[in-house]
Amino acid sequence: GELTHLNAAGEAQMVDVSAKPETSREARAQAILSTTDEVLNLLTQGGLPKGDALAVARVAGIMAAKKTSELIPLCHPLALSKASVDFELAADSITVVATVRTRGVTGVEMEALTSASVAALTLYDMIKAVDKAAEIGQVKLLSKSGGKSGDFRAAGYPAEGDAR
Amino acid sequence: GELTHLNAAGEAQMVDVSAKPETSREARAQAILSTTDEVLNLLTQGGLPKGDALAVARVAGIMAAKKTSELIPLCHPLALSKASVDFELAADSITVVATVRTRGVTGVEMEALTSASVAALTLYDMIKAVDKAAEIGQVKLLSKSGGKSGDFRAAGYPAEGDAR
Amino acid sequence: GELTHLNAAGEAQMVDVSAKPETSREARAQAILSTTDEVLNLLTQGGLPKGDALAVARVAGIMAAKKTSELIPLCHPLALSKASVDFELAADSITVVATVRTRGVTGVEMEALTSASVAALTLYDMIKAVDKAAEIGQVKLLSKSGGKSGDFRAAGYPAEGDAR
Amino acid sequence: GELTHLNAAGEAQMVDVSAKPETSREARAQAILSTTDEVLNLLTQGGLPKGDALAVARVAGIMAAKKTSELIPLCHPLALSKASVDFELAADSITVVATVRTRGVTGVEMEALTSASVAALTLYDMIKAVDKAAEIGQVKLLSKSGGKSGDFRAAGYPAEGDAR
Amino acid sequence: GELTHLNAAGEAQMVDVSAKPETSREARAQAILSTTDEVLNLLTQGGLPKGDALAVARVAGIMAAKKTSELIPLCHPLALSKASVDFELAADSITVVATVRTRGVTGVEMEALTSASVAALTLYDMIKAVDKAAEIGQVKLLSKSGGKSGDFRAAGYPAEGDAR
Amino acid sequence: GELTHLNAAGEAQMVDVSAKPETSREARAQAILSTTDEVLNLLTQGGLPKGDALAVARVAGIMAAKKTSELIPLCHPLALSKASVDFELAADSITVVATVRTRGVTGVEMEALTSASVAALTLYDMIKAVDKAAEIGQVKLLSKSGGKSGDFRAAGYPAEGDAR
């Protein structure tokens, strides 16, 4: 293995993808915000969204997917064909799952990870007045399809019976 | 406690801070990228940076700090007076620590968290060709000073004897 | 009267405001989306928001307020201290009202107008599959306070008894 | 009819367009700035542009077309193949007409509407020192061609004898 | 002398300016586009602007001044209080002069240089169909005032009798 | 010859490229920063990069290539397929060479020129505390291939024996 983003001299570059074929690609990533159940109840009520809180984080995640190549220096700009953000609510945590699709020459792993991260950061922003110690973790790629490097599925994803 | 970013009707808003005094504020946040030691050696050599890898992530983190209010919908724009990103290398992980300072009316917690997150995502981007299963975790505020809400220090931070 | 943004030779410039004092300033602007009552029911239900529709437009308006100086070429960048977007629902129209505040050297009329316009455009985006003929009108400044040029209030605003 | 941007649960998403074919698409939209004839004379002279005023608004409109997917949260990013902004001067109003073209999988209605709106807001910015009560109205789609949903033409557009 | 943007370990940082006082600062910079006199006549006519060409470059330069801290990684964001771009036309070259002012804690040299550079690149963009060999040179700081480091004036600037 | 970006009335436009075929295109451009040899030693040591200095400029140049259509008003947005920045160190100057590739309908000359310019400006930013009189020059297109207008090569480029 070697780092594709550095040349032989160790210099960073946005690698040449001009010879790669356009294919349909999808990536899904997650980020989990852990807080207390009291705080979680401020964001949701009995599992239902309360006010705009989740919608704000969802919009932030979708818009961040579109900004990925501005944030990650060596990432290629891509015309995204789909972006969505879902939330799975537990007693004291929210799992953000971002799904991004493109028909292009590079994958959308970074778009999905950036989307999930920014949605989780936006949730943190809304609760930080009451829980500065909340933490974001398990930011990882869940699955990826399309492209030469083949499909990827995180260990244990999806859980059995998962209808996604 | 209540969510400051939602009004009584549950509607999102960028809250009014026009009456708050300008003070010096600092926040420090971390994000930890976990991978394998083989992969970590591709990024560094014996603890020393190899090529541009860490520099690229550092620049990405600093630039992301400046973009925070474009990413986090209800975050106030701020004129940052300092931003830096440090890396602590372990055998199979890199801890990103972002420090941001301002002289303003709101804190810079979101700037520090966004900076650390984007630097970690940039590291992931550079290693994803060899380790798609790498994961980012423990994204959290380490410390905060300045402002009416007082100082904050994460449990166990800094570790004893820490010279920071 | 003369156009402040053009010099004597008719050349555009971002005028010098370095000698102006910082004061508290607020502006409020509106934009009205006119559609059919069938379509309006898709966005709301009996006057209550349905799903994320209004929240998405609200977030778009707040974020646009922060982007104003990137969009309007001769507009000074400003650190906004507040931004909010409200909706008033009628049978076949939605009035968007954006309120922006700053403590700065220039007014925030353009921020309020841009915020209201982008929120209304976002509503149009969500209904355009069912009503391409919907129209945005009465985009105007409702009120402005602070600054040397004094206060402004649009004719007939606020309506009598208005509690705003 | 239903809102394409909200899923069955009412959650916002950037809808999947990855299966749509690329076709040539065009959209044309307008926005009308109404002011007084005295003020209009400051922007133009006998129907001719005076100084940079109209050029500044034209550039703002063209650049805004390119920024549309950053402003409208659920709008797909598109590689525009043409953008232009025209002005029709009347005694006390300026009609902004924006035309946008792409070869892509989604239409460019939002790009044309955003372009016309921002050009009109830029004109307002230049005259607001002399006419804060100026108003922008009749922001609407004039025509659209290409794509599965077929062509659209606003009622009464173009006016008979219109050479466009 | 030492490089302020690298710490002792050679790591890049946005240096801490939180203790610096706010003062009025101005910087002026130039960039010169060299082409042929035939091409220059396409941009201007007898020294007068022809169509929108110079206005487009002027707007581009002013907007670029506002984007400087997004482009130059270690540059502090600043609230500019003035930005203007002037052109001096010679037989086969155009000198772009950008002037930027702020009331802040850091200087605006980078804003002036970025503004002049982008205005010159915009001129090149407009003539490249007829003169790809045109060249931009003498991009340099002309003068700077305000701030602890004192005033600066480029050798031979301004030329004697210069009324600027 | 005529200016493609202005129509017959002299009005700026982003010209229609919707009928142009997608081809592989590449452009290479340079910018040269001239300073003193003492200052150059602060950026490099014996020809080797010192700390992050060159990496920061390289990242800035690559990111600027992606921002070109936001900076140059009439430039079409393009999905870049490659971007790299190289430095050639002389005793008292650094030559920045930027290479950009796309598979698209317009060329990438402006992307390469913008990339080289911003990398050079970033170098200036890092040395300006010690040499405000440093100057950027010879900003020009070195070569271009692909597209209807044919290939271009600057006079004397590449120098004989150049392996590029």
Coordinates of N, CA, C and O in Angstrom, one line a residue, chain E residues 26-31 61-62 65 82-87 95-100 108-109 111-117 119 140-143 157:
Chain E
E26 N -4.0 50.7 5.8 CA -4.3 50.8 4.4 C -3.2 50.1 3.7 O -2.0 50.2 4.1
A27 N -3.5 49.4 2.6 CA -2.4 48.9 1.7 C -2.8 49.1 0.3 O -4.0 49.1 0.0
R28 N -1.8 49.3 -0.6 CA -2.1 49.5 -2.0 C -1.1 48.6 -2.7 O 0.1 48.5 -2.4
A29 N -1.6 47.9 -3.7 CA -0.7 46.9 -4.5 C -1.1 47.0 -5.9 O -2.1 47.5 -6.3
Q30 N -0.1 46.5 -6.8 CA -0.4 46.6 -8.2 C -0.1 45.2 -8.9 O 0.5 44.3 -8.3
A31 N -0.6 45.1 -10.1 CA -0.3 44.0 -10.9 C -0.4 44.6 -12.3 O -1.3 45.3 -12.6
G61 N -11.8 42.1 -8.7 CA -10.8 42.5 -7.7 C -11.4 42.9 -6.4 O -10.8 42.5 -5.3
I62 N -12.5 43.6 -6.4 CA -13.1 44.0 -5.1 C -13.6 42.7 -4.3 O -13.4 42.6 -3.1
A65 N -10.8 40.7 -2.8 CA -10.2 41.3 -1.6 C -11.0 40.7 -0.4 O -10.4 40.4 0.7
K82 N -12.9 49.4 3.2 CA -12.9 50.0 1.9 C -12.1 49.1 0.9 O -11.1 48.4 1.3
A83 N -12.6 49.0 -0.3 CA -11.8 48.3 -1.4 C -12.1 49.0 -2.7 O -13.3 49.2 -3.0
S84 N -11.0 49.3 -3.4 CA -11.2 49.9 -4.7 C -10.1 49.4 -5.7 O -9.1 49.0 -5.2
V85 N -10.4 49.4 -7.0 CA -9.5 49.0 -8.0 C -9.5 50.0 -9.1 O -10.5 50.4 -9.6
D86 N -8.3 50.5 -9.4 CA -8.1 51.5 -10.5 C -7.2 50.9 -11.6 O -6.4 50.0 -11.4
F87 N -7.4 51.4 -12.8 CA -6.7 50.9 -14.0 C -5.9 52.1 -14.6 O -6.5 53.2 -14.7
T95 N -2.1 48.7 -15.9 CA -1.7 48.5 -14.5 C -2.9 48.6 -13.6 O -3.7 49.5 -13.7
V96 N -3.0 47.5 -12.9 CA -4.1 47.4 -11.9 C -3.6 47.9 -10.5 O -2.6 47.4 -10.1
V97 N -4.3 48.8 -9.9 CA -3.9 49.3 -8.6 C -5.1 49.0 -7.6 O -6.2 49.6 -7.8
A98 N -4.8 48.2 -6.6 CA -5.9 47.9 -5.7 C -5.6 48.6 -4.3 O -4.4 48.5 -3.8
T99 N -6.6 49.2 -3.7 CA -6.4 49.9 -2.4 C -7.4 49.3 -1.5 O -8.6 49.2 -1.8
V100 N -6.9 48.9 -0.3 CA -7.8 48.2 0.7 C -7.6 48.9 2.0 O -6.4 49.2 2.4
V108 N -3.5 44.8 5.7 CA -4.3 44.4 4.5 C -3.4 44.2 3.3 O -3.9 44.4 2.2
E109 N -2.1 44.0 3.5 CA -1.2 43.8 2.3 C -1.8 42.6 1.4 O -1.8 42.7 0.2
E111 N -4.7 41.4 1.2 CA -6.0 41.7 0.5 C -5.7 42.6 -0.7 O -6.3 42.3 -1.8
A112 N -4.8 43.5 -0.6 CA -4.5 44.4 -1.8 C -3.8 43.6 -2.9 O -4.2 43.7 -4.1
L113 N -2.9 42.8 -2.5 CA -2.2 42.0 -3.5 C -3.1 40.9 -4.2 O -3.1 40.7 -5.4
T114 N -4.0 40.3 -3.4 CA -4.9 39.4 -4.0 C -5.9 40.1 -4.9 O -6.2 39.6 -6.0
S115 N -6.4 41.2 -4.5 CA -7.3 42.0 -5.3 C -6.7 42.4 -6.6 O -7.3 42.2 -7.7
A116 N -5.5 42.9 -6.6 CA -4.8 43.3 -7.9 C -4.6 42.1 -8.8 O -4.8 42.1 -10.0
S117 N -4.2 41.0 -8.1 CA -3.9 39.7 -8.9 C -5.1 39.2 -9.6 O -5.1 38.8 -10.8
A119 N -7.9 40.8 -10.3 CA -8.4 41.7 -11.3 C -7.6 41.5 -12.6 O -8.1 41.5 -13.7
K140 N 3.2 43.6 -6.8 CA 3.9 44.0 -5.6 C 3.2 45.0 -4.8 O 2.2 45.7 -5.3
L141 N 3.6 45.1 -3.6 CA 3.0 46.1 -2.6 C 3.6 47.5 -3.0 O 4.8 47.6 -3.1
L142 N 2.7 48.4 -3.1 CA 3.1 49.8 -3.4 C 3.3 50.6 -2.1 O 4.3 51.3 -2.0
S143 N 2.3 50.5 -1.2 CA 2.5 51.2 0.0 C 1.6 50.5 1.1 O 0.7 49.8 0.8
Y157 N 7.9 54.8 -5.5 CA 6.4 55.0 -5.5 C 6.0 55.9 -4.4 O 6.5 55.8 -3.3

